[in-house]
Coordinates of C-alpha atoms and ligand atoms in Angstrom, one line a residue:
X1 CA -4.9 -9.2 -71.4
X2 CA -3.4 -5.7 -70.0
X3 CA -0.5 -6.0 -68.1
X4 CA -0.8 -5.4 -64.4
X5 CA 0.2 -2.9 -61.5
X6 CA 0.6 -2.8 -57.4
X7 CA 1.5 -0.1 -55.3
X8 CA 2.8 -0.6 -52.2
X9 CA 3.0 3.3 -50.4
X10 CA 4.6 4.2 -47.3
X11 CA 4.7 7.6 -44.9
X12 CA 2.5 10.7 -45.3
X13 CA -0.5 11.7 -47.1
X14 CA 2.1 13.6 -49.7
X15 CA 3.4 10.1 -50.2
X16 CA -0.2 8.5 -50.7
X17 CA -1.0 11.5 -53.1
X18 CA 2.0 10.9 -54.6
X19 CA 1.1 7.3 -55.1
X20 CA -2.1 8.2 -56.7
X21 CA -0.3 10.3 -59.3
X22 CA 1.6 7.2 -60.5
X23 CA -1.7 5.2 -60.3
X24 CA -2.2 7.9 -63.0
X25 CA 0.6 7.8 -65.1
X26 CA 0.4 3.7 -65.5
X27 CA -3.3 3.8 -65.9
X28 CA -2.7 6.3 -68.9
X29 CA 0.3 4.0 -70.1
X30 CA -2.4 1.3 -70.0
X31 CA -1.6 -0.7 -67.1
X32 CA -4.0 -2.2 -64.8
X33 CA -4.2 -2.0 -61.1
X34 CA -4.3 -4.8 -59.0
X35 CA -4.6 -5.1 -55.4
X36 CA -2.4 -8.9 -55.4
X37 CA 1.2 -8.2 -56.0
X38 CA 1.4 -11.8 -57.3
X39 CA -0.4 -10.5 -60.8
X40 CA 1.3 -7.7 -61.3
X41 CA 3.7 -7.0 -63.9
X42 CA 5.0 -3.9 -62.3
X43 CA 5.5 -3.4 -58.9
X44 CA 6.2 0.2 -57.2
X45 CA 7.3 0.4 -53.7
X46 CA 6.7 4.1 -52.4
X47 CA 9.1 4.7 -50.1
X48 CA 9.2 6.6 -46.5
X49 CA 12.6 7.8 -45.1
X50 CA 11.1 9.6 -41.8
X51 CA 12.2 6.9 -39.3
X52 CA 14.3 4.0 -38.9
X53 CA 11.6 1.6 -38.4
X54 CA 10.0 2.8 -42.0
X55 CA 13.2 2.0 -43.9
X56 CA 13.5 -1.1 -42.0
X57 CA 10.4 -2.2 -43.5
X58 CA 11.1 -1.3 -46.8
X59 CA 14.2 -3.1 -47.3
X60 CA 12.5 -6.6 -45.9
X61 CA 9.5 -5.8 -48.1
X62 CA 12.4 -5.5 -51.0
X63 CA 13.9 -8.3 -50.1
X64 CA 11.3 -10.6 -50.6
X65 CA 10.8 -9.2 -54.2
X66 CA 14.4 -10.7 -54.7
X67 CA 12.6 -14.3 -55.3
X68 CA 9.6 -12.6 -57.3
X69 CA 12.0 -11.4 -59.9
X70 CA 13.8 -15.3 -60.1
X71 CA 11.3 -16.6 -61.5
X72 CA 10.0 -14.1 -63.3
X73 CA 12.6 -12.1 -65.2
X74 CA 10.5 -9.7 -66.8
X75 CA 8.7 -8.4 -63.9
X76 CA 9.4 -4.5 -63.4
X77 CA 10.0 -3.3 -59.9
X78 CA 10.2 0.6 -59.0
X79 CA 11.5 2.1 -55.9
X80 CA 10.3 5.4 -55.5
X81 CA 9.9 8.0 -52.6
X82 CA 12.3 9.5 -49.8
X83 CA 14.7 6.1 -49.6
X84 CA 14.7 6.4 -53.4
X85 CA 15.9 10.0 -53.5
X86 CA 18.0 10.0 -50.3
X87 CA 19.9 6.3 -51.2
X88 CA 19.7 6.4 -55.0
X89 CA 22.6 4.4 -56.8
X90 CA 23.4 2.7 -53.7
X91 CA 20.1 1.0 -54.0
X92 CA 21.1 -0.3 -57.5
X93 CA 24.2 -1.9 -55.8
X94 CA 22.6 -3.4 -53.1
X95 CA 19.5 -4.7 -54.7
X96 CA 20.2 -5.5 -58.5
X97 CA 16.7 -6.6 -59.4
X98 CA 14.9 -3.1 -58.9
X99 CA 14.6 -1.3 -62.4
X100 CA 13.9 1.9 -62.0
X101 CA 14.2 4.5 -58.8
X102 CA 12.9 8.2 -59.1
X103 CA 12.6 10.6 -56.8
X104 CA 9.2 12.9 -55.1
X105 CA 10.4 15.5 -58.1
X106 CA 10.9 12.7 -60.8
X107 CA 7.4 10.4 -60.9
X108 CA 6.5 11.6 -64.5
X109 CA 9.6 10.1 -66.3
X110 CA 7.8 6.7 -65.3
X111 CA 5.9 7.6 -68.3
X112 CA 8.5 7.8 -70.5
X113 CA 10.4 4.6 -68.8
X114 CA 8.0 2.1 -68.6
X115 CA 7.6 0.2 -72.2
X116 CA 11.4 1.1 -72.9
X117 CA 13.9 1.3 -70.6
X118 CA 15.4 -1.9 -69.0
X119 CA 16.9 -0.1 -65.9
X120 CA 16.8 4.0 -65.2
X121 CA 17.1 5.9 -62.6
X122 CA 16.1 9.9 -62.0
X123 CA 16.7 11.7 -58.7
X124 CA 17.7 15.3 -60.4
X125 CA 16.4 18.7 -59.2
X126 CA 13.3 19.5 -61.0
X127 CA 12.6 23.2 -60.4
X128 CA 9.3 22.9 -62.7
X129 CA 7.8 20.1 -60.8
X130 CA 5.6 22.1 -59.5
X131 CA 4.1 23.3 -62.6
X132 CA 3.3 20.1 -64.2
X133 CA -0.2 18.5 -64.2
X134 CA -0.1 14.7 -63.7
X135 CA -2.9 12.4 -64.5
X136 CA -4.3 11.2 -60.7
X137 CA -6.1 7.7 -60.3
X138 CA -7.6 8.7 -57.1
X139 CA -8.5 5.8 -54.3
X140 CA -12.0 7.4 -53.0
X141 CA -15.1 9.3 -54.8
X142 CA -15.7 11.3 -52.0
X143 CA -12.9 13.3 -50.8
X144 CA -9.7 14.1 -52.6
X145 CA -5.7 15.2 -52.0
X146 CA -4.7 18.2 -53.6
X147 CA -0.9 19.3 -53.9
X148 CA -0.5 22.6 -52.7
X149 CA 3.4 23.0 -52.1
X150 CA 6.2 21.0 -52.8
X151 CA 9.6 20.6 -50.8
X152 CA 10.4 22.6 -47.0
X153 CA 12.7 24.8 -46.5
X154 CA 12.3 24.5 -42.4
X155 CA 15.3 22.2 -41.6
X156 CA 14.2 21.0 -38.0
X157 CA 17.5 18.9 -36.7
X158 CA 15.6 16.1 -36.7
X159 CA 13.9 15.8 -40.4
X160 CA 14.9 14.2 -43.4
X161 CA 12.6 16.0 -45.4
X162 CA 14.0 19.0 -47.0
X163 CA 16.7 16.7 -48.0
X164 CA 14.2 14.1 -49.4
X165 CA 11.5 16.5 -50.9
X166 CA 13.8 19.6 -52.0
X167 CA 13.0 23.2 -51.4
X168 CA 9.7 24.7 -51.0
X169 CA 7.7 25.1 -54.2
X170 CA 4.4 26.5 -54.3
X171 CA 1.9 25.3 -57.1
X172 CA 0.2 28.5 -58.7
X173 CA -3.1 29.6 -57.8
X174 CA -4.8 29.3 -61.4
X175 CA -3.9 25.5 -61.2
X176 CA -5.1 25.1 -57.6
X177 CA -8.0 26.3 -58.4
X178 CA -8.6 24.4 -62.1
X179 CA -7.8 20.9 -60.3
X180 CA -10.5 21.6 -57.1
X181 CA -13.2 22.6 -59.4
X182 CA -12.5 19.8 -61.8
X183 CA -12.9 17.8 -59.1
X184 CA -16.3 19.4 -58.3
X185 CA -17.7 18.8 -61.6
X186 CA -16.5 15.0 -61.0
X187 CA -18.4 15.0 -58.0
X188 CA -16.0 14.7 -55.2
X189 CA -17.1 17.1 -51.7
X190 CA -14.1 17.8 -49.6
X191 CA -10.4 18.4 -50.6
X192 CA -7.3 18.6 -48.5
X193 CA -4.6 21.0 -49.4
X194 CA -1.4 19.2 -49.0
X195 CA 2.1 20.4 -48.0
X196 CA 4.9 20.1 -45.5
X197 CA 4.0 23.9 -44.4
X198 CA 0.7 24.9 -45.8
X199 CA 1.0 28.3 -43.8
X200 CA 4.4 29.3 -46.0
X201 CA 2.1 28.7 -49.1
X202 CA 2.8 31.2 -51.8
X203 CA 6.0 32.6 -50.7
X204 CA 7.6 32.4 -53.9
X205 CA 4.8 32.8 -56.1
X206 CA 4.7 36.4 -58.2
X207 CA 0.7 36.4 -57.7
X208 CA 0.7 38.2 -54.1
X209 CA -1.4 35.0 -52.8
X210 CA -1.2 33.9 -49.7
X211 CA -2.6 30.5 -47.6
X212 CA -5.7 32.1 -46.3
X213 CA -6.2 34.0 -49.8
X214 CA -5.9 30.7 -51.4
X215 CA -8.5 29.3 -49.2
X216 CA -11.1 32.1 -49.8
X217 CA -10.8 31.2 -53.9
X218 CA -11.0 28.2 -53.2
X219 CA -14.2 28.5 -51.5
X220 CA -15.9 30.1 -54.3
X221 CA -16.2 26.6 -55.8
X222 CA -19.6 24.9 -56.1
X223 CA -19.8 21.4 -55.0
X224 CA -17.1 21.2 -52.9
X225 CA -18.5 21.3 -49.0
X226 CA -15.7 20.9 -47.2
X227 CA -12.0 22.4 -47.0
X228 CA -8.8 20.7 -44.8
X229 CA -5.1 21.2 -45.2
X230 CA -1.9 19.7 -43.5
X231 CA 0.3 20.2 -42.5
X232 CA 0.4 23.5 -40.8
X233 CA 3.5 25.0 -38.7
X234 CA 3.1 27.1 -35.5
X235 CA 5.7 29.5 -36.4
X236 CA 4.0 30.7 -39.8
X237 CA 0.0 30.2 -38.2
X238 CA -1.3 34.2 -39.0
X239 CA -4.2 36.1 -37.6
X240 CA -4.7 36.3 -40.8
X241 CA -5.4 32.5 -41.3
X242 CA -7.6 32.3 -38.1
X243 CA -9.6 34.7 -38.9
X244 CA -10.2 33.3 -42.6
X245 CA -10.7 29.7 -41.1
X246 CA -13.4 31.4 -38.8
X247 CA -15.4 33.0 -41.6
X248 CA -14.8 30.4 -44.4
X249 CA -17.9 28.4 -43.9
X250 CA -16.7 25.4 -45.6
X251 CA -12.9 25.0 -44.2
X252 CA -13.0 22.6 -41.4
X253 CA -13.2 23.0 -37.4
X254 CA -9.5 21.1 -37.3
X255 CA -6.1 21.7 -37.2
X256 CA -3.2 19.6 -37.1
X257 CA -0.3 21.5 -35.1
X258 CA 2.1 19.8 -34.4
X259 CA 4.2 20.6 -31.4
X260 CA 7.0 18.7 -31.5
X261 CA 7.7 19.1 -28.0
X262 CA 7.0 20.9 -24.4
X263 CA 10.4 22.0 -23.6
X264 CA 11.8 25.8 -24.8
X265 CA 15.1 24.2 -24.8
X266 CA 14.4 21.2 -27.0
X267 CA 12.3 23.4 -29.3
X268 CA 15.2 25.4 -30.0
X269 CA 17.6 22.2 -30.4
X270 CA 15.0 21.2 -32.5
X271 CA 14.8 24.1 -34.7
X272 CA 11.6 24.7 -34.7
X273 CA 11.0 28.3 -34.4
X274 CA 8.7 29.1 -31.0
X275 CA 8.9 28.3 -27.9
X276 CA 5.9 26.6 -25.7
X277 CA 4.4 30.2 -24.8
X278 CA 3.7 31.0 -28.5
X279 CA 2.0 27.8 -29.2
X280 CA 0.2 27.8 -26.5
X281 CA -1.3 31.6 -27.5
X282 CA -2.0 30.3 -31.0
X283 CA -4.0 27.4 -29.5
X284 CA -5.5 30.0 -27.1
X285 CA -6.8 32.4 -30.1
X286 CA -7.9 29.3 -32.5
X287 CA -10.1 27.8 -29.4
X288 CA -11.5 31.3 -29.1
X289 CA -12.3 32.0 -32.2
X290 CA -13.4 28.5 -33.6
X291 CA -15.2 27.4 -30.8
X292 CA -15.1 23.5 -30.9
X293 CA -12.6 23.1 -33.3
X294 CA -10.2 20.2 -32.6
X295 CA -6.5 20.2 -32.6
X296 CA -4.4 17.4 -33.3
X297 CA -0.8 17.2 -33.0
X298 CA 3.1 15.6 -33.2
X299 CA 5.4 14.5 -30.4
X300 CA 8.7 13.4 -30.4
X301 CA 10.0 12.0 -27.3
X302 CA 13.8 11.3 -27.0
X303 CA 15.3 14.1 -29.0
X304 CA 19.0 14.4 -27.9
X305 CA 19.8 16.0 -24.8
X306 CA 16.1 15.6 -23.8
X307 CA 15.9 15.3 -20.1
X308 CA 13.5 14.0 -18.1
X309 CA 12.4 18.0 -16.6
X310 CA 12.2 18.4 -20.5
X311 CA 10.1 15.3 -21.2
X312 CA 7.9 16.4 -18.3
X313 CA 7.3 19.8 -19.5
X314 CA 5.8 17.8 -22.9
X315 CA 3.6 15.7 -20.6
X316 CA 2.3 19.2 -19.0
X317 CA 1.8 20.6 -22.7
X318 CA -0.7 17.4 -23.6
X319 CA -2.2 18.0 -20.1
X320 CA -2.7 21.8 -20.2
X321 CA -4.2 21.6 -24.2
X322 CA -5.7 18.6 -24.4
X323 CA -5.6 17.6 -27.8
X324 CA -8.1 15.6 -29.9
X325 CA -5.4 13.0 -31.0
X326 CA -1.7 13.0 -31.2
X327 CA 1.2 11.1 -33.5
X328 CA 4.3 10.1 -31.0
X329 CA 7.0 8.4 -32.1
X330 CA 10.4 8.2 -30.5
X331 CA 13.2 10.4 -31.7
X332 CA 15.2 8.1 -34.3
X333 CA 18.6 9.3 -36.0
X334 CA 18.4 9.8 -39.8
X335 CA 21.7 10.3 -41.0
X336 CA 22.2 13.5 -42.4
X337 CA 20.7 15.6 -40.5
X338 CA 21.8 18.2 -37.7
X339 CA 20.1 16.4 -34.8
X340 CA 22.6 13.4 -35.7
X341 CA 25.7 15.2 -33.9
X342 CA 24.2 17.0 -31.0
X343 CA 25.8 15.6 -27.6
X344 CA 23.4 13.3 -24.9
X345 CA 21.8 11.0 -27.3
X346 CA 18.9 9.5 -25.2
X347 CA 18.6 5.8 -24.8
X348 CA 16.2 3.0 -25.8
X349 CA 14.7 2.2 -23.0
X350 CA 14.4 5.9 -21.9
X351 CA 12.5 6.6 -25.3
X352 CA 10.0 4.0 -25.1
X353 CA 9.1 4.5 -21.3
X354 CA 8.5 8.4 -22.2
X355 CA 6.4 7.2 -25.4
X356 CA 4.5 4.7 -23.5
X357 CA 3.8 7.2 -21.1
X358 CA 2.4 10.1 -23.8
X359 CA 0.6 7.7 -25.0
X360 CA -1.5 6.1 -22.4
X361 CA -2.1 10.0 -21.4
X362 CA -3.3 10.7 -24.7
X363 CA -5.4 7.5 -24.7
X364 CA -7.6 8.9 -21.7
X365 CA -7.7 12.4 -22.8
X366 CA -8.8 11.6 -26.3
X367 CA -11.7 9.4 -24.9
X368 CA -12.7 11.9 -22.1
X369 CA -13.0 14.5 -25.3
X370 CA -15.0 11.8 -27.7
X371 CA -17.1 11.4 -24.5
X372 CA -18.5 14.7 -24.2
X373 CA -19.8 14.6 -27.8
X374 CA -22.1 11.8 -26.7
X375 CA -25.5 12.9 -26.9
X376 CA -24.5 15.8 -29.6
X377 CA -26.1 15.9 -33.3
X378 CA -22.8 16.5 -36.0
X379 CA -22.5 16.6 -39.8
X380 CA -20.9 13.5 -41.1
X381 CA -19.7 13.4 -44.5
X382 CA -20.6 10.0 -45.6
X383 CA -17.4 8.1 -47.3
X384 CA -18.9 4.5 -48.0
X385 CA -19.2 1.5 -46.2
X386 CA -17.1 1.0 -43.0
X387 CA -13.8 -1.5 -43.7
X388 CA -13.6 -2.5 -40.1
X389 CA -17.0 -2.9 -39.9
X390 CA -19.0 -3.7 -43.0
X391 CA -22.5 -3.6 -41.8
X392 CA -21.8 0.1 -41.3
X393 CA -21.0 3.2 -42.9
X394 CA -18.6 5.4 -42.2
X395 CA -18.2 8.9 -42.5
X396 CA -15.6 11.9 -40.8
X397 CA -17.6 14.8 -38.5
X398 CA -16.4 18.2 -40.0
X399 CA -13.8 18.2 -36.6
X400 CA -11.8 15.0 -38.6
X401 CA -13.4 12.4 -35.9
X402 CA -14.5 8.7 -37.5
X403 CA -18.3 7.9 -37.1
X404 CA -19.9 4.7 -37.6
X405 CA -23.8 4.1 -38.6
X406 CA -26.4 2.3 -39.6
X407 CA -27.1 3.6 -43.2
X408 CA -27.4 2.8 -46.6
X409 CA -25.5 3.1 -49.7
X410 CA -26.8 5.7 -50.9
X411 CA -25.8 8.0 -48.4
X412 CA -22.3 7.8 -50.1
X413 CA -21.1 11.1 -50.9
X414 CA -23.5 12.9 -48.8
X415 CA -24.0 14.8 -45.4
X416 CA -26.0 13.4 -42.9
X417 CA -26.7 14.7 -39.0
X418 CA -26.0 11.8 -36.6
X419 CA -26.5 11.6 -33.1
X420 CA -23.6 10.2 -31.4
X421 CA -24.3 7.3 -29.5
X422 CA -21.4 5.7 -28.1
X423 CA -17.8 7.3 -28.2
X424 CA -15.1 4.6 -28.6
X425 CA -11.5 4.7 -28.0
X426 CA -10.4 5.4 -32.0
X427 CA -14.3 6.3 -33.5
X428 CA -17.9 7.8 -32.6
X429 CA -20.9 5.5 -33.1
X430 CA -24.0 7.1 -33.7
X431 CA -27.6 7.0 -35.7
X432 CA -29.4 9.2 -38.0
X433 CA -31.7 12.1 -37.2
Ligands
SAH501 N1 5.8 18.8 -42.2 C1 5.2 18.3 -41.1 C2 5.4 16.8 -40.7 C3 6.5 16.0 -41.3 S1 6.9 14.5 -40.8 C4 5.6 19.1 -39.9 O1 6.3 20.1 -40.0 O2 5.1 18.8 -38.8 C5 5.7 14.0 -39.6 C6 6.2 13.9 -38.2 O3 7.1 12.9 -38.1 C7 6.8 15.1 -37.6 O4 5.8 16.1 -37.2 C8 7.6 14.6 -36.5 O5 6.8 14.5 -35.3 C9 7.9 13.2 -36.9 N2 9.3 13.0 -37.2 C10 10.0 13.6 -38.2 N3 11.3 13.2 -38.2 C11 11.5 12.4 -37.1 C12 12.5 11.7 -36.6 N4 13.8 11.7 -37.0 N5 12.3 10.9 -35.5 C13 11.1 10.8 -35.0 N6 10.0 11.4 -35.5 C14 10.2 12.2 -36.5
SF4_502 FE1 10.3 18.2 -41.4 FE2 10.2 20.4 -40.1 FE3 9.8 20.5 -42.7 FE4 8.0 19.4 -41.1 S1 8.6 21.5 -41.1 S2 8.8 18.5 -43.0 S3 9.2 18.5 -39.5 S4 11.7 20.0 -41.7
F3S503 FE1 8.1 10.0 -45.3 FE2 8.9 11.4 -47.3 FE3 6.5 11.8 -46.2 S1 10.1 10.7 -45.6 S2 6.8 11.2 -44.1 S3 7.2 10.0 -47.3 S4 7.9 13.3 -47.0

């Protein structure tokens, strides 16, 4: 019988992505996957350094691994991911059990580690990352990730990124393009171009290509029907882009921006590049020229020295934009980063009254906005059968909304036009035209 695999993956669609390429590289070492972590032979743990409450969650996941490993010694169990890269020997120390930890720059020496080496560890610099082509067991048949960039080189106080993910890297065109029409020919319909900063894309590339150039070649593929991208960053969105995203038939009515916050002073504590005024204008000309397109966001309540005419000026920015959706979290310290020493850290309570406060806003304004596409026909790109509800499928409307139908199988893989029914708190229900 062929030995087994589980994946557990924390954090961002990078990280998911990420977990997919290992899927890959233990599929091709002949390893199974299974979705019970009793039955596997080697566990992976895909870590997520972006807040406290994810490393929390890591280390009591670990933990219980400890009693795994007891009684059965030749178990394999890989940490890999932001914790991995950031904590690295420490981890070693702390939990003698794990085998192997590699970094977001270090997944392919799993390959070379995983019939041989008893214990290894790799969290070196590997300026050629971004020219390798790992093999990718993808989790859906409809829609794929596609790696655009590696690393950021933005440094907001707050992030633990550039220190987890390295500098910014940007995969050559040519081998953009080669994985998106492979994936074509294999049938898949929408991509999403991943990266920390999609709009930075090609900066230090020799082939004068930029984000929106990218997307136009990209667009020339057959098959593929539908174009996304995350994550993009005010400060680098270009006319340029808009205009591109306006014309480009197939790249989606949605944006992800995130804000970050409301207040020109926290922005600037924050790092981030722009103030209110020039987010605002880019969310002004994107409206105008995509009309309908949806814009989702970030918030991060809490960040030191955030007071509470700061935290209202956020409150006014969700108000005066209305977004389709927005991630908050409250501001939490990762050591390491600039944010860590600023002066007036704000406290607990403080953070989760301003965070229960976004987010019952949010709650009302994303309904009000699923409400007034009641009544409205949309394209829905069918994704299979709904997991939450199984007597329904479920598909995504080109603005990145959930709807939910009466439909068959078949429709897998396919556009349909629904009529929207009922618009729900998190999803759209609607029926076929
Ligand atoms: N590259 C993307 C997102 C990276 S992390 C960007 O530039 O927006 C995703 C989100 O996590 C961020 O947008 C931010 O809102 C949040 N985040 C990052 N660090 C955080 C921290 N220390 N505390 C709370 N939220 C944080
Ligand atoms: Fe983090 Fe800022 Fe880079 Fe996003 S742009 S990954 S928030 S440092
Ligand atoms: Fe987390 Fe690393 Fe992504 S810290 S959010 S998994 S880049």
């Amino acid at each position: 019988m062929s030995k087994r695999f589980h994946i557990r993956t924390f954090g961002c669609q990078m990280n998911v992505h990420d977990s997919e390429k290992i899927a890959g590289i233990l599929s091709e070492s002949g390893y199974m996957e299974t979705d019970n972590i009793r039955d596997a032979d080697v566990i992976v743990i895909n870590t997520c350094n972006i807040r406290q409450k994810a490393e929390q969650k890591f280390y009591s996941d670990l933990g219980r691994l400890k009693r795994m490993k007891q009684h059965r010694p030749d178990l394999r169990i890989a940490v890999a991911g932001c914790i991995a890269q950031q904590k690295g020997e420490e981890l070693f120390k702390r939990f003698p059990y794990v085998d192997y930890i590699f970094g977001p720059d270090n997944i392919d020496k799993l390959r070379e580690w995983i019939d041989t080496r008893a214990q290894a560890i790799a969290l070196e610099e590997n300026p050629e990352y971004h020219l390798n082509e790992l093999p990718v067991k993808r989790v859906g048949q409809v829609k794929a990730w596609v790696s655009i960039m590696y690393g950021c080189d933005n440094f907001c106080a707050y992030c633990v990124v550039p220190y987890t993910r390295g500098r910014e890297r940007s995969r050559p065109g040519r081998d953009i393009y080669r994985e998106v029409k492979g994936l074509a020919e294999k049938g898949y319909r929408e991509v999403t171009l991943l990266g920390q900063n999609v709009n930075s894309y090609g900066k230090n590339l020799n082939e004068n290509l930029d984000f929106p150039d990218l997307l136009k070649v990209l667009h020339e593929i057959e098959g593929i029907e539908r174009i996304r991208f995350v994550t993009s960053h005010p400060k680098d969105l270009s006319d340029k882009l808009i205009e591109y995203m306006r014309d480009l038939p197939k790249v989606c009515e949605h944006i992800h921006l995130p804000i970050q916050a409301g207040s020109d002073r926290v922005l600037r504590l924050m790092n981030r590049g722009y103030t209110y005024g020039h987010y605002k204008e880019k969310v002004d000309k994107l409206r105008k020229a995509i009309p309908g397109i949806a814009i989702t966001t970030d918030v991060i309540v809490g960040f030191p020295g955030e007071t509470e005419e700061d935290f209202r000026c956020t409150v006014k920015a969700l108000k005066e934009i209305g977004f389709d959706g927005i991630f908050a979290f409250k501001y939490s310290e990762r050591p390491g980063t600039k944010a860590v020493e600023l002066p007036d850290h704000v406290d607990e309570e403080t953070k989760s009254q301003r965070l229960t406060e976004i987010l019952a806003l949010q709650e009302e304004i994303t309904y009000r906005k699923n409400k007034g596409l009641e009544g409205e026909v949309v394209e829905v790109l069918v994704e299979g059968r709904s997991e939450t509800d199984p007597e329904k499928m479920t598909g995504r409307t080109r603005t990145n909304k959930i709807v939910n139908f009466y439909g068959d199988e078949e429709d897998t893989g396919r556009l349909v036009d629904i009529k929207i029914i009922e618009a729900k708190q998190h999803s759209l229900y609607g029926e076929k035209v």
